[in-house]
Coordinates of C-alpha atoms and ligand atoms in Angstrom, one line a residue:
M108 CA -0.1 -0.3 0.2
T109 CA 1.2 3.6 -0.6
S110 CA 1.0 5.8 2.5
D111 CA -2.7 7.6 1.2
E112 CA -4.2 3.9 0.4
I113 CA -6.8 1.9 3.1
L114 CA -8.6 -0.9 2.5
I115 CA -12.4 0.0 2.9
P116 CA -13.6 -3.5 4.5
E117 CA -17.9 -4.0 4.1
L118 CA -20.6 -3.8 6.1
L119 CA -21.3 -5.8 9.2
V120 CA -24.9 -7.0 8.7
A121 CA -26.1 -9.3 11.5
G122 CA -22.7 -11.5 11.6
G123 CA -21.6 -11.2 8.2
L124 CA -19.7 -9.0 6.0
E125 CA -21.7 -7.1 3.2
R126 CA -21.5 -4.8 0.0
G127 CA -23.7 -2.0 0.5
G128 CA -26.4 -0.6 -1.9
G129 CA -24.6 2.7 -2.4
S130 CA -21.3 4.5 -2.0
A131 CA -20.1 8.0 -0.5
D132 CA -16.7 9.3 -1.2
V133 CA -13.9 9.4 1.5
E134 CA -11.8 12.4 1.4
N135 CA -8.2 12.9 2.9
P136 CA -8.6 15.8 4.8
A137 CA -4.8 16.7 5.1
T138 CA -4.5 16.9 1.5
G139 CA -8.3 17.1 -0.2
M140 CA -7.7 13.9 -2.4
S141 CA -9.4 11.0 -2.8
L142 CA -9.2 8.3 0.1
G143 CA -12.1 6.0 -2.2
S144 CA -15.5 5.3 -1.3
I145 CA -17.4 4.0 1.8
P146 CA -20.2 1.7 1.1
M147 CA -23.3 2.5 2.5
A148 CA -26.0 0.5 4.0
T149 CA -29.6 -0.1 2.7
L150 CA -32.9 -0.1 4.2
E151 CA -32.8 -3.9 3.7
Q152 CA -29.5 -4.4 5.8
L153 CA -31.0 -2.3 8.3
D154 CA -34.2 -4.2 8.8
R155 CA -32.1 -7.7 8.7
A156 CA -29.5 -6.6 11.4
V157 CA -32.6 -5.5 13.9
I158 CA -34.1 -8.4 13.3
A159 CA -30.8 -10.5 14.2
A160 CA -29.9 -8.0 16.8
A161 CA -33.2 -8.7 19.0
R162 CA -32.6 -12.6 18.0
T163 CA -30.0 -13.0 20.5
R164 CA -31.4 -14.5 23.9
E165 CA -28.1 -16.6 25.0
W166 CA -26.0 -13.0 24.8
R167 CA -28.6 -11.3 26.8
L168 CA -29.0 -13.9 30.0
D169 CA -24.9 -14.6 29.7
A170 CA -23.3 -11.8 31.6
A171 CA -20.2 -13.9 31.6
L172 CA -20.2 -14.6 27.7
R173 CA -20.4 -10.9 27.0
Q174 CA -17.6 -9.9 29.5
S175 CA -15.2 -12.2 27.9
A176 CA -16.0 -11.2 24.8
L177 CA -15.5 -7.8 25.7
E178 CA -12.4 -8.5 27.0
A179 CA -11.3 -10.0 23.5
M180 CA -12.5 -6.9 22.0
A181 CA -10.5 -5.2 24.4
A182 CA -7.5 -7.0 23.3
I183 CA -8.0 -7.1 19.2
V184 CA -8.3 -3.0 19.2
L185 CA -4.8 -3.1 21.0
A186 CA -3.5 -5.7 18.5
N187 CA -4.8 -3.7 15.9
R188 CA -4.1 -0.1 17.3
D189 CA -1.5 1.2 14.9
D190 CA -3.7 -0.3 11.4
L191 CA -6.8 1.8 13.2
A192 CA -4.8 4.7 14.8
R193 CA -3.9 5.5 10.3
T194 CA -6.8 4.7 9.1
L195 CA -8.4 7.2 11.9
S196 CA -5.8 9.7 10.9
L197 CA -6.2 9.4 7.0
E198 CA -9.8 9.8 7.6
I199 CA -10.1 12.4 9.8
G200 CA -7.2 14.1 9.9
L201 CA -5.3 13.6 13.2
P202 CA -2.1 13.8 14.1
Y203 CA -0.9 10.1 14.3
K204 CA 0.0 9.8 17.8
V205 CA -3.3 11.4 18.7
A206 CA -5.2 8.4 16.8
Q207 CA -2.9 5.9 18.6
D208 CA -3.9 7.2 22.0
E209 CA -7.9 7.3 20.9
V210 CA -7.7 3.9 19.7
S211 CA -5.9 2.9 23.1
A212 CA -8.7 4.8 25.4
A213 CA -11.6 3.2 23.0
A214 CA -9.8 -0.3 24.7
G215 CA -9.7 1.4 27.7
F216 CA -13.6 1.7 27.9
L217 CA -14.2 -1.7 26.2
Q218 CA -11.7 -3.3 29.2
Y219 CA -13.5 -0.5 32.0
R220 CA -17.1 -2.6 31.2
A221 CA -15.6 -6.3 30.8
G222 CA -14.9 -6.1 34.5
E223 CA -18.6 -4.5 35.6
R224 CA -20.9 -6.8 37.9
H225 CA -23.8 -5.7 39.4
E226 CA -25.4 -7.2 41.9
P227 CA -29.4 -7.0 42.4
E228 CA -30.6 -4.2 45.4
V229 CA -32.6 -5.9 48.0
L230 CA -35.5 -3.5 49.0
H231 CA -37.3 -6.0 51.4
D232 CA -36.1 -9.2 52.4
D233 CA -38.5 -10.6 55.7
A234 CA -40.9 -13.4 56.2
R235 CA -43.5 -12.1 53.9
Q236 CA -41.5 -10.8 50.9
R237 CA -38.5 -10.2 48.9
V238 CA -38.4 -7.2 46.6
E239 CA -35.5 -6.3 44.8
T240 CA -34.4 -4.6 41.7
V241 CA -32.2 -5.5 39.1
R242 CA -30.8 -4.4 35.5
A243 CA -32.4 -5.4 32.5
P244 CA -31.4 -5.0 29.1
I245 CA -33.5 -2.6 26.7
G246 CA -32.5 -4.8 23.9
V247 CA -31.6 -3.7 20.3
V248 CA -29.9 0.1 21.0
G249 CA -28.9 2.3 17.7
A250 CA -25.8 3.9 18.5
I251 CA -25.2 7.0 15.8
I252 CA -21.8 8.4 15.7
P253 CA -20.4 11.7 14.4
W254 CA -17.5 11.9 12.9
N255 CA -14.3 13.7 15.5
A256 CA -14.0 11.2 17.2
P257 CA -15.6 8.1 16.0
V258 CA -13.5 4.8 17.2
L259 CA -13.6 6.4 20.6
I260 CA -17.3 7.2 21.0
A261 CA -18.5 4.0 19.4
C262 CA -16.5 1.4 21.4
E263 CA -18.2 3.6 24.6
K264 CA -21.4 3.2 23.3
I265 CA -20.7 -0.4 22.6
A266 CA -19.0 -1.2 25.2
T267 CA -21.8 -0.2 27.8
A268 CA -24.7 -1.7 25.7
F269 CA -23.2 -5.1 25.8
A270 CA -22.2 -4.7 29.3
A271 CA -26.3 -4.4 29.9
G272 CA -27.1 -6.8 27.6
N273 CA -28.2 -5.1 24.8
S274 CA -27.1 -5.5 21.0
V275 CA -26.0 -2.6 18.9
I276 CA -26.1 -1.2 15.4
V277 CA -23.8 1.4 14.6
K278 CA -24.5 4.1 12.8
P279 CA -21.0 5.8 11.8
S280 CA -20.8 9.3 10.2
P281 CA -20.4 8.7 6.3
L282 CA -17.6 11.2 6.8
A283 CA -15.7 8.5 9.2
G284 CA -17.3 5.6 8.9
V285 CA -13.9 4.0 7.7
T286 CA -12.2 2.9 10.9
L287 CA -15.5 1.6 12.2
L288 CA -16.0 -0.7 9.6
Q289 CA -12.6 -2.0 9.9
L290 CA -13.6 -2.4 13.8
G291 CA -16.4 -4.4 12.7
A292 CA -14.6 -6.6 11.2
L293 CA -12.2 -6.8 13.6
F294 CA -15.2 -7.8 16.1
Q295 CA -17.2 -10.0 13.7
P296 CA -14.8 -13.6 14.9
L297 CA -15.3 -12.3 18.3
L298 CA -19.2 -12.1 18.6
P299 CA -22.2 -13.9 18.8
A300 CA -24.3 -13.2 14.9
G301 CA -26.4 -10.2 15.1
V302 CA -25.1 -8.8 18.1
L303 CA -23.5 -5.9 16.4
S304 CA -24.1 -4.7 13.0
V305 CA -22.0 -1.6 11.6
L306 CA -24.0 0.5 9.2
P307 CA -23.1 3.6 7.3
G308 CA -25.6 5.5 6.6
D309 CA -26.5 9.1 5.9
A310 CA -28.7 11.6 8.3
D311 CA -32.2 10.1 6.5
F312 CA -30.9 6.3 7.2
G313 CA -29.6 7.7 11.2
E314 CA -33.7 8.7 11.3
A315 CA -34.6 5.6 9.9
L316 CA -32.6 3.9 12.4
V317 CA -34.3 5.9 15.3
R318 CA -37.8 5.3 13.7
H319 CA -37.3 1.1 13.5
S320 CA -39.8 -0.4 15.5
G321 CA -37.0 -2.8 16.6
V322 CA -35.2 -0.5 18.2
G323 CA -35.9 0.0 21.9
M324 CA -33.0 2.7 22.6
I325 CA -31.0 5.3 20.4
S326 CA -27.8 6.8 22.1
F327 CA -26.6 9.7 19.7
T328 CA -23.5 11.9 20.2
G329 CA -23.5 14.7 17.5
S330 CA -24.8 18.0 17.6
V331 CA -27.8 20.2 19.0
R332 CA -29.7 20.2 15.8
A333 CA -29.4 16.6 15.0
G334 CA -30.3 15.6 19.0
Q335 CA -33.7 17.5 18.7
A336 CA -34.3 15.9 15.1
I337 CA -33.8 12.3 17.2
M338 CA -36.1 13.3 19.9
A339 CA -38.5 14.2 17.3
A340 CA -38.4 10.9 15.8
A341 CA -38.2 9.2 18.7
A342 CA -41.1 10.3 20.2
P343 CA -43.6 8.2 18.9
G344 CA -42.2 5.0 20.1
L345 CA -41.2 6.8 23.7
K346 CA -37.5 4.9 22.5
R347 CA -34.7 5.3 25.4
L348 CA -32.3 8.1 24.5
S349 CA -28.9 9.1 25.7
L350 CA -27.7 12.2 24.2
E351 CA -24.7 13.9 23.9
L352 CA -23.9 16.9 22.3
G353 CA -22.5 19.9 21.7
G354 CA -20.7 22.4 23.8
N355 CA -19.8 26.3 24.2
D356 CA -17.1 25.2 27.1
A357 CA -15.8 28.6 28.9
A358 CA -12.7 28.5 30.6
I359 CA -12.7 31.2 33.6
V360 CA -8.9 32.8 34.9
L361 CA -9.2 33.8 38.0
P362 CA -7.2 37.1 39.0
D363 CA -4.6 34.8 41.0
A364 CA -3.8 32.3 38.6
D365 CA -0.2 32.1 36.9
P366 CA -0.9 33.1 33.3
R367 CA 2.1 31.5 31.6
S368 CA 1.8 28.2 33.6
V369 CA -2.2 28.2 32.8
A370 CA -1.4 29.5 29.6
T371 CA 0.0 26.2 27.6
K372 CA -3.0 24.0 29.3
L373 CA -5.4 26.9 27.2
F374 CA -3.7 26.4 24.4
W375 CA -4.3 22.4 24.6
G376 CA -7.9 22.6 26.4
A377 CA -8.9 25.0 23.3
F378 CA -6.8 23.8 20.1
Y379 CA -6.3 19.9 20.8
R380 CA -8.0 17.7 17.5
T381 CA -7.9 21.2 16.1
G382 CA -10.7 22.4 18.2
Q383 CA -13.0 19.5 17.3
V384 CA -13.9 18.4 20.6
C385 CA -16.9 18.2 21.7
A386 CA -15.9 19.5 25.8
G387 CA -12.8 21.7 24.3
I388 CA -12.5 25.1 25.9
K389 CA -14.4 27.2 22.9
R390 CA -14.4 30.6 25.4
V391 CA -11.7 32.1 27.6
Y392 CA -13.0 34.8 30.6
V393 CA -9.7 36.1 31.9
H394 CA -9.4 38.8 34.6
K395 CA -8.7 42.2 33.4
D396 CA -5.5 42.5 35.8
I397 CA -4.2 39.4 33.7
A398 CA -5.7 40.0 30.8
A399 CA -2.7 41.1 28.6
P400 CA 0.0 38.8 29.9
L401 CA -2.5 35.9 29.6
T402 CA -2.9 37.0 25.8
E403 CA 0.4 37.5 25.1
A404 CA 1.6 34.0 26.7
L405 CA -1.5 32.4 24.6
R406 CA -0.6 34.0 21.2
S407 CA 2.9 32.6 22.2
A408 CA 1.5 29.2 22.2
V409 CA -0.7 29.2 19.3
E410 CA 1.9 31.3 17.2
G411 CA 4.5 28.0 18.0
A412 CA 2.4 25.3 17.3
V413 CA 3.1 23.6 14.1
L414 CA 0.6 22.3 12.1
G415 CA 1.3 20.0 9.2
D416 CA 1.1 16.0 7.7
P417 CA -0.2 14.3 10.8
F418 CA 2.6 11.4 10.2
D419 CA 4.9 13.7 10.7
A420 CA 6.1 13.0 14.5
N421 CA 6.7 17.0 14.9
T422 CA 2.6 17.7 13.9
M423 CA 0.6 19.2 16.5
L424 CA -2.1 19.9 14.4
G425 CA -3.7 18.6 11.6
P426 CA -6.3 20.3 8.9
L427 CA -9.8 20.4 10.0
S428 CA -11.3 16.8 9.4
N429 CA -14.1 17.8 6.6
R430 CA -14.3 20.2 4.3
Q431 CA -17.6 21.1 5.5
Q432 CA -16.3 21.4 9.1
F433 CA -13.8 23.9 7.6
E434 CA -16.0 26.0 5.6
I435 CA -17.6 26.8 8.8
I436 CA -14.2 27.7 9.9
A437 CA -13.6 29.5 7.2
H438 CA -16.8 31.6 6.8
M439 CA -17.1 32.4 11.1
V440 CA -13.5 33.9 11.9
P441 CA -13.8 36.8 9.3
E442 CA -17.6 37.1 10.5
A443 CA -16.1 37.6 14.0
R444 CA -13.6 40.3 12.7
A445 CA -16.1 41.8 11.0
A446 CA -18.3 41.9 14.7
G447 CA -15.5 43.3 16.3
A448 CA -13.2 41.2 17.2
T449 CA -9.3 41.6 17.0
L450 CA -7.1 39.2 16.2
I451 CA -4.1 38.3 17.5
A452 CA -2.8 35.3 15.9
G453 CA -3.6 33.3 12.8
G454 CA -6.6 34.1 11.2
N455 CA -6.5 32.4 7.4
P456 CA -6.8 29.0 5.3
T457 CA -3.0 27.9 5.2
G458 CA -3.8 27.1 1.4
G459 CA -2.7 24.3 -0.4
G460 CA -4.3 21.1 -0.7
G461 CA -6.3 20.5 2.4
Y462 CA -8.5 21.5 5.0
F463 CA -5.4 23.4 6.8
F464 CA -6.4 26.4 9.0
Q465 CA -4.1 28.5 11.1
P466 CA -4.5 28.2 14.7
T467 CA -6.5 31.8 15.6
L468 CA -6.6 33.8 18.6
M469 CA -8.9 36.8 19.1
T470 CA -9.4 39.1 21.6
V471 CA -13.4 40.0 22.2
E472 CA -15.9 42.6 23.8
D473 CA -18.9 41.3 22.7
D474 CA -20.6 37.9 24.1
D475 CA -22.9 38.0 21.0
N476 CA -20.2 38.0 18.4
P477 CA -20.3 34.9 16.8
L478 CA -17.2 33.3 18.1
V479 CA -18.6 33.4 21.3
R480 CA -22.3 32.9 20.6
E481 CA -21.7 29.7 18.6
E482 CA -19.8 26.7 19.1
Q483 CA -17.0 27.2 16.3
F484 CA -15.6 23.3 16.7
G485 CA -12.4 24.6 15.1
P486 CA -8.7 26.3 15.5
A487 CA -10.4 29.7 16.5
L488 CA -10.2 30.4 20.4
P489 CA -12.1 34.3 21.8
I490 CA -10.7 35.7 24.7
L491 CA -13.1 37.7 26.9
S492 CA -12.1 40.2 29.9
Y493 CA -14.1 40.4 33.0
A494 CA -13.9 42.8 36.1
T495 CA -15.8 40.4 38.5
V496 CA -16.0 36.6 39.3
D497 CA -19.9 37.2 39.2
E498 CA -20.0 38.9 36.0
A499 CA -17.5 35.8 34.8
V500 CA -19.6 33.1 36.1
D501 CA -23.1 34.8 34.8
R502 CA -21.4 35.5 31.0
A503 CA -20.1 31.8 31.4
N504 CA -23.6 30.6 31.7
A505 CA -25.6 33.0 29.2
T506 CA -26.4 30.0 26.6
Q507 CA -28.2 27.1 26.1
L508 CA -25.2 24.4 25.9
G509 CA -24.1 23.3 29.2
L510 CA -21.4 21.0 28.7
G511 CA -18.2 21.4 30.3
G512 CA -16.7 24.1 31.9
S513 CA -13.3 25.1 33.8
V514 CA -11.9 27.5 36.5
W515 CA -8.1 28.1 36.7
G516 CA -6.6 29.7 39.9
T517 CA -4.0 29.5 42.6
D518 CA -6.5 29.0 45.3
T519 CA -8.2 25.8 44.6
D520 CA -10.5 26.0 47.3
E521 CA -11.9 29.0 45.4
A522 CA -11.7 28.0 41.9
I523 CA -14.1 24.8 43.1
G524 CA -16.3 27.3 45.0
V525 CA -16.3 29.1 41.4
A526 CA -16.6 25.5 39.6
R527 CA -19.7 24.6 41.6
R528 CA -21.7 27.7 40.0
L529 CA -21.1 26.8 36.5
Q530 CA -23.9 25.2 34.8
T531 CA -22.4 22.2 33.3
G532 CA -22.3 18.6 33.2
S533 CA -18.6 18.9 34.0
A534 CA -17.3 21.4 35.8
W535 CA -13.1 21.1 35.9
V536 CA -11.0 22.9 38.3
N537 CA -7.0 23.9 36.7
R538 CA -7.7 21.2 34.0
H539 CA -10.1 20.8 30.8
G540 CA -11.8 18.2 29.1
L541 CA -10.8 15.2 31.1
V542 CA -13.2 12.0 29.9
L543 CA -12.4 8.7 31.7
P544 CA -14.7 5.4 31.3
D545 CA -15.4 5.3 35.1
I546 CA -16.6 9.2 34.9
P547 CA -20.0 10.5 34.6
F548 CA -20.2 13.0 31.8
G549 CA -22.9 14.7 29.9
G550 CA -24.0 17.8 29.6
F551 CA -26.6 20.3 31.2
K552 CA -29.9 22.3 29.2
M553 CA -29.7 21.3 25.8
S554 CA -25.8 19.5 25.2
G555 CA -27.8 16.8 26.4
V556 CA -30.2 13.9 28.0
G557 CA -28.4 11.6 30.3
R558 CA -25.2 10.7 31.3
A559 CA -22.5 8.4 29.7
N560 CA -19.9 6.5 31.7
G561 CA -20.0 5.4 35.3
R562 CA -22.7 3.7 36.9
P563 CA -25.1 6.4 35.4
G564 CA -23.8 5.9 31.7
F565 CA -24.6 1.8 32.4
D566 CA -27.8 2.6 34.1
S567 CA -29.0 4.7 30.9
Y568 CA -28.8 1.4 28.9
S569 CA -30.7 -0.6 31.3
E570 CA -34.5 -0.6 32.5
L571 CA -34.8 -0.8 36.4
Q572 CA -36.8 -3.9 36.7
T573 CA -38.4 -4.6 40.4
I574 CA -38.6 -8.3 41.3
S575 CA -41.3 -8.8 44.4
V576 CA -41.9 -12.2 45.6
A577 CA -44.6 -13.0 48.0
K578 CA -43.3 -15.3 50.6
P579 CA -45.4 -18.7 51.4
R580 CA -47.3 -18.0 55.1
Ligands
NAD72 P1 -23.9 16.0 13.2 O1 -25.2 15.9 13.9 O2 -24.1 16.2 11.7 O3 -24.0 14.1 13.1 C1 -23.3 13.1 13.7 C2 -24.0 11.9 13.4 O4 -25.5 11.7 13.3 C3 -24.2 11.4 12.1 O5 -23.9 9.8 12.0 C4 -25.0 11.8 11.3 O6 -24.9 11.2 10.1 C5 -26.2 11.8 12.2 N1 -27.4 12.1 11.8 C6 -27.7 13.2 11.6 N2 -28.9 14.1 11.5 C7 -29.2 13.0 12.1 C8 -31.0 12.7 12.0 N3 -31.8 13.3 12.0 N4 -31.2 11.5 12.4 C9 -30.3 10.4 12.4 N5 -28.8 10.4 12.6 C10 -28.3 11.9 12.1 O7 -22.6 15.8 14.2 P2 -21.2 15.7 13.5 O8 -21.3 16.9 12.8 O9 -21.1 14.7 12.8 O10 -20.4 16.0 15.3 C11 -20.0 17.6 15.6 C12 -20.7 17.9 16.7 O11 -21.0 16.8 17.5 C13 -20.8 18.9 17.6 O12 -21.6 19.7 17.6 C14 -20.1 18.1 19.1 O13 -20.0 19.5 19.8 C15 -20.7 17.3 18.8 N6 -20.5 16.4 19.6 C16 -20.5 16.1 21.0 C17 -20.0 15.1 21.9 C18 -20.4 14.9 23.3 O14 -20.1 13.9 23.7 N7 -21.1 15.6 23.8 C19 -19.0 14.6 21.4 C20 -18.7 14.7 20.0 C21 -18.9 15.5 19.4

């Protein structure tokens, strides 16, 4: 294979590998060149996948079988880490090392759920009765995946759904489906037929999955707009829902923070994966007394960032992952300037092939500036200064999104106090965006419904069943 070639596997449908019914072009975002085409699933394949997924009685009942499958899946992901990472890098432009880290983290999510045990909770056990609650599987889970971290997000959903006894239909984004097809082909020999299908498709196909009468739960990660459409489409069937949606995370830098030491962390919190992280820093609020040195330290971090070939070991930031996201940023940055933002660093596409955009830093006064108001999901960060902590908290909370937020300062207790006032599912102190399998993650307000990870994540993929037994008198 030349450096740019990838093998595009077939679809995993009801236990077998099959061709799709159509295809979509796959572009290498680092070059703009075609990598081939990804097969798309048909509605007939969806029907067969759902029927097979519902006929998995042994899987539902046998926790040990599922746990050993999850262990084997984690092992095969790790054994194929570099190959999967290479495809992921080609497909969405992640620096190769970052792609390797994503694949390793995905294996960690599989391992975490492989070790999960849940005992019934006994509520009454006396002469008259025994009453306990257990967690029962929902049945067939549709897992709809975005393009920005497909391996991690798919493995997190598959692992949790499997641990709870469900079977899963994964629907990758057509913009990031190749690595997930590879994953499906790797998992196929490890799993009973039907417990996993991998069916790439567009938004209409996703909606057909949501509406399918055989599907009991939709676990979706992606944009607010698609989340709203999914909630509406799930309403007639009263489907169980887990929605992990967009964020507009604020970082509040308190007056006692050391600008130089926080700048590097803020830089990575905002620009990691070229800013395409749901819980990345999307706005920085800095106290006016340290606004100048912090802006300077951030400028230096941004100007020092090495942008380039994802396979070059020196590369810190890759391109935007697709044309659509590149165009959003290429419009939003000039729009922000026209609305009064002052450019500090970057500001332009780099030109040449591929969807590279310079890491961009702007100072902004007005919270109504599009770069502040909207989720940019790209390498452009606004810095805003504030006078009082109350003002900073109010401005950070003045959004319908509430995924994450962070507070930075030397007095940790004070920073924790401020963090607790953020209306966000995760409130970090002197860090941002840490997501681990055992730590609940999700959004307040329009950033989502439910929580992924940890025990709350497991609970959302299962039904609570009460077993109530009368004892003989
Ligand atoms: P998107 O919403 O456009 O697409 C996500 C997935 O949903 C894709 O597979 C797409 O084909 C499918 N889809 C779109 N419309 C649908 C519909 N009406 N019915 C069913 N399926 C539909 O999002 P994206 O552009 O792929 O990802 C970027 C967004 O995802 C950002 O807003 C980001 O913040 C968010 N995100 C959130 C998290 C989180 O955990 N909260 C994680 C990653 C990304």
